[in-house]
N, CA, C and O of each residue as an XYZ file, in Angstrom:
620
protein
N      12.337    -10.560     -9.105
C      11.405    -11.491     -9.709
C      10.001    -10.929     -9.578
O       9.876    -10.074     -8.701
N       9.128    -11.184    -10.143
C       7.917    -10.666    -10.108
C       7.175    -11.203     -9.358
O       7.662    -12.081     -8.646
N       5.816    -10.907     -9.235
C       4.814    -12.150     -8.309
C       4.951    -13.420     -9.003
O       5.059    -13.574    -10.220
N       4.934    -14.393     -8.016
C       4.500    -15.511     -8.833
C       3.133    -15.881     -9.548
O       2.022    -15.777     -9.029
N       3.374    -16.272    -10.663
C       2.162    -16.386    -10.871
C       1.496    -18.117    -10.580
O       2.188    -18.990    -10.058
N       0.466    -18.275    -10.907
C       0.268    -20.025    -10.713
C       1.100    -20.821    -11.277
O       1.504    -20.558    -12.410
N       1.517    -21.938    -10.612
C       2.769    -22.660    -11.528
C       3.311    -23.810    -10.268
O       2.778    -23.773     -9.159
N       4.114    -24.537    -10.499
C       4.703    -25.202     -9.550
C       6.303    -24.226     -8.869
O       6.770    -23.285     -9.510
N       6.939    -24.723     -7.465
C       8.101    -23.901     -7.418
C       8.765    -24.688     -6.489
O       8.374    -25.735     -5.974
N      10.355    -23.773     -6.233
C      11.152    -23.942     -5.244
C      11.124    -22.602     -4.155
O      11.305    -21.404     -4.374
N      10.886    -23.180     -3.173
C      11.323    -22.394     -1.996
C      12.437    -21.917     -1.129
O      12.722    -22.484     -0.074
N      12.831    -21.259     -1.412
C      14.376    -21.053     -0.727
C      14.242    -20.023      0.194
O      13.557    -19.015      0.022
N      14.934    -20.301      1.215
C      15.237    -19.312      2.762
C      16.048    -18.641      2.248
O      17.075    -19.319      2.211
N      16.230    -17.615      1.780
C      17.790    -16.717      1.817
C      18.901    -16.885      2.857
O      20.032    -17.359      2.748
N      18.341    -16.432      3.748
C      19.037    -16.686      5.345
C      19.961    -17.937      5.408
O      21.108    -17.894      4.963
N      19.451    -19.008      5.952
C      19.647    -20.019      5.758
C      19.949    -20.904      4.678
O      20.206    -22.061      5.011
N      19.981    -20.585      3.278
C      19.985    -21.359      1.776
C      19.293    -22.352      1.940
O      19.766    -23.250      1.245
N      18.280    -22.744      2.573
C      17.335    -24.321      2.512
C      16.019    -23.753      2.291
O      15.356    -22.735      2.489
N      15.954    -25.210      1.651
C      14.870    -25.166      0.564
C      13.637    -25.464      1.658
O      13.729    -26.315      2.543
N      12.626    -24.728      1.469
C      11.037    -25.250      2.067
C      10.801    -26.721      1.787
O      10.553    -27.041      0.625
N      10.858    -27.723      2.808
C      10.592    -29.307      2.342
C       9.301    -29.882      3.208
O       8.901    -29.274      4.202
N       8.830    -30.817      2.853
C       7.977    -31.021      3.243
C       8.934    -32.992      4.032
O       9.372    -33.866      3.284
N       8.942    -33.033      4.950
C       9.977    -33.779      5.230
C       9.659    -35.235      5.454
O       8.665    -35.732      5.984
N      10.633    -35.759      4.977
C      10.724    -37.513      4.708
C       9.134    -37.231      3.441
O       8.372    -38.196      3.395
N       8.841    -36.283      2.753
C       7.959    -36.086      1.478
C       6.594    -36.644      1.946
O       5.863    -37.157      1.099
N       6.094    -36.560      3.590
C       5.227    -37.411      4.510
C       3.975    -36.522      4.020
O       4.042    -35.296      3.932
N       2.823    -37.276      3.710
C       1.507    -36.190      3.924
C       0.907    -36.723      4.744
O      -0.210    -37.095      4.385
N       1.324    -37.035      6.246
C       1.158    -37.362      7.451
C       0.362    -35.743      8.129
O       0.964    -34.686      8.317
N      -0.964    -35.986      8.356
C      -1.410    -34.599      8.736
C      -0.651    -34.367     10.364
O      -0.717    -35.072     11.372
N      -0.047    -33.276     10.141
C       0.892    -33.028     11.311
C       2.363    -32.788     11.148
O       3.199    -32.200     11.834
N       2.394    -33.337     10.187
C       3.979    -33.808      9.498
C       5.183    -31.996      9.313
O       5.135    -31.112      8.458
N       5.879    -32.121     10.266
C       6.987    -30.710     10.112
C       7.002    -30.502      8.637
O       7.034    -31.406      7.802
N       6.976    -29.150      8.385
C       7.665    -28.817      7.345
C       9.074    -28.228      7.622
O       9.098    -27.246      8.364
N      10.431    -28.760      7.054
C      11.387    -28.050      7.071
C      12.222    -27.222      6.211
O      11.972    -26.897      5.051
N      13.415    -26.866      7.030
C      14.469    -25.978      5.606
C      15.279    -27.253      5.701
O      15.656    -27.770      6.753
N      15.556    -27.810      4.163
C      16.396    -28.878      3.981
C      17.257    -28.430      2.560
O      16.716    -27.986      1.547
N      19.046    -28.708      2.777
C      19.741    -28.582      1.440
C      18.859    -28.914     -0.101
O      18.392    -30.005     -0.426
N      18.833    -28.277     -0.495
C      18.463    -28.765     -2.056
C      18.693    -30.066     -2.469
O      19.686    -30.787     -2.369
N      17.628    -30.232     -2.937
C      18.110    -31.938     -3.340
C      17.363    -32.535     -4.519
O      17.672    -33.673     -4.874
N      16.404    -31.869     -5.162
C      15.786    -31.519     -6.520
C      14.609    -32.257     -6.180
O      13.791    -32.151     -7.094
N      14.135    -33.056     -5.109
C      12.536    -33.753     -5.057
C      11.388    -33.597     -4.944
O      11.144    -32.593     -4.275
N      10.749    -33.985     -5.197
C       9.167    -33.472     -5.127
C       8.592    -32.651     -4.094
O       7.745    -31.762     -4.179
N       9.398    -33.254     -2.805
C       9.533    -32.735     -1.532
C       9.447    -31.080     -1.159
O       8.968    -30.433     -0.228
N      10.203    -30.749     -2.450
C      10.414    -29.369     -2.238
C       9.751    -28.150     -3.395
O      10.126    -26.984     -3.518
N       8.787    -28.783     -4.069
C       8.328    -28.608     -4.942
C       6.613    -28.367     -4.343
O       5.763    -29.178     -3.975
N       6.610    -26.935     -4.451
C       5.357    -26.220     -4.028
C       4.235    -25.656     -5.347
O       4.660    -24.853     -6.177
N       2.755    -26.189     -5.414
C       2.186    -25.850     -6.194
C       1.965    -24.430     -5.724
O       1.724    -24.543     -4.523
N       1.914    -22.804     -6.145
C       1.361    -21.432     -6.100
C       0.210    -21.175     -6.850
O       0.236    -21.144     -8.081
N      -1.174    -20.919     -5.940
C      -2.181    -20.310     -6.983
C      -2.621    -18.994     -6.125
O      -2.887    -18.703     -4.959
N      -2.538    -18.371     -7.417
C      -3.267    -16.480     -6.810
C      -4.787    -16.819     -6.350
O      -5.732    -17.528     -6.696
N      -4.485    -16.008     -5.497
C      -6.144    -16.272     -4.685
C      -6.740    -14.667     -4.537
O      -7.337    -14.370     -3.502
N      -6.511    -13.431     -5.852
C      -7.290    -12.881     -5.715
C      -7.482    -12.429     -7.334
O      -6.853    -12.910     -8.277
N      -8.221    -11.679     -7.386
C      -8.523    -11.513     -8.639
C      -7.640    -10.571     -9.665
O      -7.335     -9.495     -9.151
N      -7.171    -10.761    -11.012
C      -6.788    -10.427    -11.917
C      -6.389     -9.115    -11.743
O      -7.462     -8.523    -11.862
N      -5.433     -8.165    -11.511
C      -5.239     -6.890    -11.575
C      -5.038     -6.448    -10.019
O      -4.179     -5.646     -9.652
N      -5.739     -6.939     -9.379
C      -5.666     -6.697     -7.493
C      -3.910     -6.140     -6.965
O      -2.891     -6.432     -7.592
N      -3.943     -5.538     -6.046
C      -2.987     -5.242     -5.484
C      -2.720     -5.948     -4.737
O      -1.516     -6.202     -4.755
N      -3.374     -6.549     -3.871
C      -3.420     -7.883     -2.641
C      -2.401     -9.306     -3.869
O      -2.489     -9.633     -5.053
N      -1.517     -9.744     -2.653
C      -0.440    -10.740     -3.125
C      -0.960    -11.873     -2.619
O      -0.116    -12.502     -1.982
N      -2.309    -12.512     -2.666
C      -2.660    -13.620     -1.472
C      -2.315    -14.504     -2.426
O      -2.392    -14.178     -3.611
N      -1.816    -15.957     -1.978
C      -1.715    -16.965     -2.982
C      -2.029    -18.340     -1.636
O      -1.958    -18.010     -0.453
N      -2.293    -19.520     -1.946
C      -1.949    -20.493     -1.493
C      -0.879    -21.508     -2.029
O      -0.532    -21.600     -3.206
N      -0.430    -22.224     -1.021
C       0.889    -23.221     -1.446
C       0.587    -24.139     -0.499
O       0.295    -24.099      0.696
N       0.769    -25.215     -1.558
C       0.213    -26.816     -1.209
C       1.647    -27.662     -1.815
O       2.306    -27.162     -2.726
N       1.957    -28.748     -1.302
C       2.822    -29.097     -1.622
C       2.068    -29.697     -2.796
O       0.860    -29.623     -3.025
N       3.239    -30.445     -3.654
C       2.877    -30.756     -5.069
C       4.201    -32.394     -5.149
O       5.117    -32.515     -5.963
N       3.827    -33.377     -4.046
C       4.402    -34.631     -3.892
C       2.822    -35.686     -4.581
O       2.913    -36.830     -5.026
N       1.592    -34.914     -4.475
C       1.121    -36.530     -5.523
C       0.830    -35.477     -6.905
O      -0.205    -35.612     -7.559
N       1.709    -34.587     -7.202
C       1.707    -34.533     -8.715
C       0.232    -33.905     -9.695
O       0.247    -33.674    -10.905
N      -0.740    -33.767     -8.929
C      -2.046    -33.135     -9.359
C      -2.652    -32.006     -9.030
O      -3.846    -31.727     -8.925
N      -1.242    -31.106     -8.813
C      -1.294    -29.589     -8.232
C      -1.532    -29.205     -7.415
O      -2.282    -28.230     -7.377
N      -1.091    -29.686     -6.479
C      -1.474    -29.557     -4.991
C      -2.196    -30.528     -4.383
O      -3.118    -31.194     -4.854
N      -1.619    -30.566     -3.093
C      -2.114    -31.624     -2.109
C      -2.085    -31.142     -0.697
O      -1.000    -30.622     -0.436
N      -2.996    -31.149      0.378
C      -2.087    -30.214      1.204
C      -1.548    -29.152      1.445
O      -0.751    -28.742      0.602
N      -1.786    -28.352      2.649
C      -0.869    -26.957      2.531
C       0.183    -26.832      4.095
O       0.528    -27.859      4.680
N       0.424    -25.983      4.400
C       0.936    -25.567      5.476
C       0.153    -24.803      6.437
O      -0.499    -23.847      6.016
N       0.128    -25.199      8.093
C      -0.012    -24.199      8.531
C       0.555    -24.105     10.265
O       1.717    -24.410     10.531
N      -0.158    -23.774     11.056
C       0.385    -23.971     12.637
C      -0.935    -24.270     13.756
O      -2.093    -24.024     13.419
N      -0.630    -24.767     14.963
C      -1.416    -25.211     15.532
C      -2.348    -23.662     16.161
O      -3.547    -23.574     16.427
N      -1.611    -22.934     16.221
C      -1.790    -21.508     17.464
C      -1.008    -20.314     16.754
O       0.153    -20.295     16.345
N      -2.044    -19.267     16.730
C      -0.823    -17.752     16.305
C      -0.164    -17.311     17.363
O      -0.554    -16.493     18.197
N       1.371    -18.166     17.280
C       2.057    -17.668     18.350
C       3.757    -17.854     17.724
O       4.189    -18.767     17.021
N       4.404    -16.790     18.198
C       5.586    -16.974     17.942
C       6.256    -18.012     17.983
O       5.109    -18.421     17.806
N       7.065    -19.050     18.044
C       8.024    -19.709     17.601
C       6.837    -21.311     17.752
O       6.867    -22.385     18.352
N       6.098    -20.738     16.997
C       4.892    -22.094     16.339
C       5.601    -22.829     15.142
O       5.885    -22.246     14.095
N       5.855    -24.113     15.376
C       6.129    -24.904     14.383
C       5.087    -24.742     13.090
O       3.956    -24.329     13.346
N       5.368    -24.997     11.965
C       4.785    -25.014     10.930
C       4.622    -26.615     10.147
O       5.600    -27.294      9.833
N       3.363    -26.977      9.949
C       3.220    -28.766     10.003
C       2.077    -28.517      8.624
O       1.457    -27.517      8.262
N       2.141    -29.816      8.125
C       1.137    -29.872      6.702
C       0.229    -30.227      7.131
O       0.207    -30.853      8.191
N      -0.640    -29.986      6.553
C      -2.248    -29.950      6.497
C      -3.209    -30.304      5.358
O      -3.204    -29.793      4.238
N      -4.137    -31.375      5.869
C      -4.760    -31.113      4.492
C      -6.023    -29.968      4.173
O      -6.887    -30.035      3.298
N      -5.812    -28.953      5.159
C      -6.534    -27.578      5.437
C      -6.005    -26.274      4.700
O      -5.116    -25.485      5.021
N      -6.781    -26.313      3.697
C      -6.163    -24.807      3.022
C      -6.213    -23.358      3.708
O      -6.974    -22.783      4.486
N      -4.980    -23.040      3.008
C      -4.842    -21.592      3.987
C      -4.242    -20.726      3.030
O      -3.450    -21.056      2.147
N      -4.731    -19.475      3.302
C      -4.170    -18.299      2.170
C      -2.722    -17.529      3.073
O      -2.560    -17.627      4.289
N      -2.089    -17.022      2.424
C      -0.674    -16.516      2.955
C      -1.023    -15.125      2.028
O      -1.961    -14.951      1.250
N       0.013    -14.261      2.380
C       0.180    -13.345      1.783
C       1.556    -12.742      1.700
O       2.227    -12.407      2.677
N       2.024    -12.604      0.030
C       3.388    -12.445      0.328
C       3.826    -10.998      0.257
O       3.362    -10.368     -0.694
N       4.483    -10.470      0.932
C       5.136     -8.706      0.661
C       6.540     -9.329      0.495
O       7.274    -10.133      1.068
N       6.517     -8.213     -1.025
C       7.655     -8.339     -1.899
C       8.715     -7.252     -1.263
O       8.438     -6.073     -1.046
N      10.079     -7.928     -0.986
C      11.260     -6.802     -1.232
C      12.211     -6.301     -1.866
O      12.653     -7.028     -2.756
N      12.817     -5.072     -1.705
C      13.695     -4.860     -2.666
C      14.576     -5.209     -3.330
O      15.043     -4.568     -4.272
N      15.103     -6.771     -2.766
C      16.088     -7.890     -3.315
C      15.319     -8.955     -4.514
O      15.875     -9.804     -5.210
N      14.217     -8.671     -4.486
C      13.335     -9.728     -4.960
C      12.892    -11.084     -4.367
O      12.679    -12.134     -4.972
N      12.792    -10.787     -2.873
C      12.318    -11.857     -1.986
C      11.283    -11.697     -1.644
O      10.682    -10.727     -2.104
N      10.708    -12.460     -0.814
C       9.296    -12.446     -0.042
C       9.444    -12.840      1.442
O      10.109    -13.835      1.729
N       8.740    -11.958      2.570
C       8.196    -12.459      3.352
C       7.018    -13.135      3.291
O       6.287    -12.637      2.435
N       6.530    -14.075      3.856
C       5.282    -15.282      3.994
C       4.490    -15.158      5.041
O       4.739    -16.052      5.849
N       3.488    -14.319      5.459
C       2.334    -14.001      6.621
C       1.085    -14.886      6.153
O       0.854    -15.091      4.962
N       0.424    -15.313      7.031
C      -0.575    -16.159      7.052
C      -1.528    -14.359      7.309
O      -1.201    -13.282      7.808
N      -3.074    -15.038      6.478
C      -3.891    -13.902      6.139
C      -4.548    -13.567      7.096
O      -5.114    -12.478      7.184
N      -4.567    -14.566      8.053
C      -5.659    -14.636      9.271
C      -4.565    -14.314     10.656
O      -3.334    -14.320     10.645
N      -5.120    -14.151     11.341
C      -4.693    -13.964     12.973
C      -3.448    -12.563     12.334
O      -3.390    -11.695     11.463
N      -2.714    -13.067     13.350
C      -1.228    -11.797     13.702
C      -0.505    -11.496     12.400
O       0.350    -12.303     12.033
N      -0.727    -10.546     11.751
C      -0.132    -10.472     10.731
C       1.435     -9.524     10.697
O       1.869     -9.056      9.645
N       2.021     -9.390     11.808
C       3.320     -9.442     12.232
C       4.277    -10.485     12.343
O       5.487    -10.392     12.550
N       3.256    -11.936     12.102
C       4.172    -13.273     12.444
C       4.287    -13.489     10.824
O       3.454    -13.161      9.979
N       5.452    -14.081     10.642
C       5.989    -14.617      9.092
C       6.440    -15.880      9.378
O       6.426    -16.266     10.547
N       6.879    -16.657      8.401
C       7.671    -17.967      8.452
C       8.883    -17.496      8.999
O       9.101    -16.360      9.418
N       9.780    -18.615      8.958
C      11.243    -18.094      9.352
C      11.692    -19.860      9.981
O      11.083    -20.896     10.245
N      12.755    -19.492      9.989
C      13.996    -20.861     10.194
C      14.521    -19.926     10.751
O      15.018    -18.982     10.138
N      14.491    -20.063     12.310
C      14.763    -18.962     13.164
C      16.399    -19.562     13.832
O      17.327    -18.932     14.340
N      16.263    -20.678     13.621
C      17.882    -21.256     14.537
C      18.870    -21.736     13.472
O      18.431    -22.673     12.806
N      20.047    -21.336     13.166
C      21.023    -21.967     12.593
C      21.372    -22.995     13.016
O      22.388    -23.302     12.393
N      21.031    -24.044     14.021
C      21.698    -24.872     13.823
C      20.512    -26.072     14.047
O      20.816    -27.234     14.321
N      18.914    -25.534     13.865
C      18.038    -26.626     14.015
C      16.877    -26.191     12.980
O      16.151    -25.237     13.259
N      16.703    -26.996     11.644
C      15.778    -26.727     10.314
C      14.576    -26.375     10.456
O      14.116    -26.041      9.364
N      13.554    -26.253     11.608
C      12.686    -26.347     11.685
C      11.500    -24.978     11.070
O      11.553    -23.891     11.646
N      11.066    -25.066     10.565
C      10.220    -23.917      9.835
C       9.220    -23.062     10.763
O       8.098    -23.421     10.405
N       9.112    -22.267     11.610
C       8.436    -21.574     12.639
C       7.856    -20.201     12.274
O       8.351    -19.392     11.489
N       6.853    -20.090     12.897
C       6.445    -18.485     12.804
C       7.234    -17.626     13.924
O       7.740    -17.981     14.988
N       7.158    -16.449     13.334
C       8.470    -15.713     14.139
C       8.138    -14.035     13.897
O       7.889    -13.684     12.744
N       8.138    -13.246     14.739
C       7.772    -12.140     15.094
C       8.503    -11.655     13.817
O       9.587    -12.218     13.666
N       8.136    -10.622     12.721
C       8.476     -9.751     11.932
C       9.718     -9.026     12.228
O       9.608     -8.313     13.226
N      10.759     -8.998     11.711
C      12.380     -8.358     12.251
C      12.768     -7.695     10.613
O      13.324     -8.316      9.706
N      12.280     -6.246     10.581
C      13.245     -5.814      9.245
C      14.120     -6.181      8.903
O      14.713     -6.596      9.899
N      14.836     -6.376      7.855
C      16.197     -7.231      6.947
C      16.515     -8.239      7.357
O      17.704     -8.551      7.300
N      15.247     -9.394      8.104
C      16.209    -10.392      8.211
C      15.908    -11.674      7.753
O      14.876    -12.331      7.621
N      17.580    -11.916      7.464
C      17.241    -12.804      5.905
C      16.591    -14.354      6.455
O      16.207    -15.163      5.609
N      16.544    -14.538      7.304
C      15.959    -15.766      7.897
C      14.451    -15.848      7.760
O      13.788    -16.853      8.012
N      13.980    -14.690      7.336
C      12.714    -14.514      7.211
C      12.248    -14.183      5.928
O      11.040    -14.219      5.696
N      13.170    -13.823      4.957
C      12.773    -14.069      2.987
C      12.856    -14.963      2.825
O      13.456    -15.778      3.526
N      12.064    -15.224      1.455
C      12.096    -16.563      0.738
C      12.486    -15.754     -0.646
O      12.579    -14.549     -0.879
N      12.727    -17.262     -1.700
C      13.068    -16.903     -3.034
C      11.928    -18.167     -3.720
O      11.713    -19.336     -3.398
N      11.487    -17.463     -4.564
C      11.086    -18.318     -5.168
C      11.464    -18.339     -6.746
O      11.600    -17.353     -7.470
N      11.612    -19.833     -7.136
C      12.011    -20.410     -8.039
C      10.973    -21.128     -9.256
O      10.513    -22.105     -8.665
N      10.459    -21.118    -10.484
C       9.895    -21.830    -11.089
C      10.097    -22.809    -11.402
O      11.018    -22.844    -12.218
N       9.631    -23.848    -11.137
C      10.010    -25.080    -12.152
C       9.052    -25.613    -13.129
O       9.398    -26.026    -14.236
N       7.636    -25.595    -12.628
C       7.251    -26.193    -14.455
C       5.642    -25.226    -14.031
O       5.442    -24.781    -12.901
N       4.661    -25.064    -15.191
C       3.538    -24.779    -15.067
C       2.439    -26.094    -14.541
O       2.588    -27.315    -14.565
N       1.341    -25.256    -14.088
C       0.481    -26.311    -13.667
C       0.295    -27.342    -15.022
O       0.541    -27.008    -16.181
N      -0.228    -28.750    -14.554
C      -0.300    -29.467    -15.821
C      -2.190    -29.407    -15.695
O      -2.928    -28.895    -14.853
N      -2.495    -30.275    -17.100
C      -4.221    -30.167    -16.828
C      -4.863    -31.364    -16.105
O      -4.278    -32.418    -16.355
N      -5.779    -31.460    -15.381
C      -6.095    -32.472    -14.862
C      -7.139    -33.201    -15.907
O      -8.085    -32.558    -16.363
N      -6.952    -34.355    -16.202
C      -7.539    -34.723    -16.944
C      -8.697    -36.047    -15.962
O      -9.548    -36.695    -16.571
């Protein structure tokens, strides 16, 4: 798949098959973000905008969830750059940066602090969305992303 470009999306863990959710669809500042089965709701439905300029080599984008429908609301981030840091919504924007791989996935690094830490759903048997020390091929740590509609206009 290519970069994303601006648009709304789905988030998918490879690793794990769960979708990036923003959970019980809460914009409770603090509120977990998790990996949850697919389930087609707003919940899981991430606005993407490029955050560098036209032609750039740099992949920075931000992602805000997109539950009140006016392209974002909210983003993701963590309290501390530290390994197995929960990941909670915010209404504090933050740039990520994605490196593309040869499957057509993405790892997800936050632009600031440790840029060895990525997202990741590090436990099979508990959803929770964490930053997690960089581990070559592992699929707990790609995402897929999915399109579902273009930004609409704000009127």
């Amino acid at each position: 798949m290519p970069f994303p470009s601006d648009g709304i999306y789905t988030i998918k863990n490879t690793g794990r098959d769960l979708m990036l959710d923003l959970r019980n669809n809460s914009t409770t500042e603090g509120n977990q973000i998790q990996g949850y089965a697919k389930n087609g709701t707003v919940a899981q439905q991430w606005v993407i905008k490029r955050q560098n300029e036209p032609g750039s080599p740099n992949k920075s984008v931000s992602i805000q969830s997109n539950n009140s429908g006016n392209n974002g609301n909210g983003c993701f981030a963590t309290a501390s750059d530290d390994s197995e840091e929960p990941v909670v919504y915010t209404r504090q924007a933050f740039i990520v940066d994605l490196v593309s791989r040869m499957d057509d996935t993405y790892t997800i690094n936050f632009t600031l602090g440790n840029s060895n830490l990525v997202l990741s759903i590090p436990s099979a048997k508990h959803n929770e969305v964490k930053l997690e020390n960089f581990v070559e091929g592992s699929a707990r740590q790609q995402w897929e992303f999915t399109r579902v509609s273009d930004l609409q206009p704000i009127s």
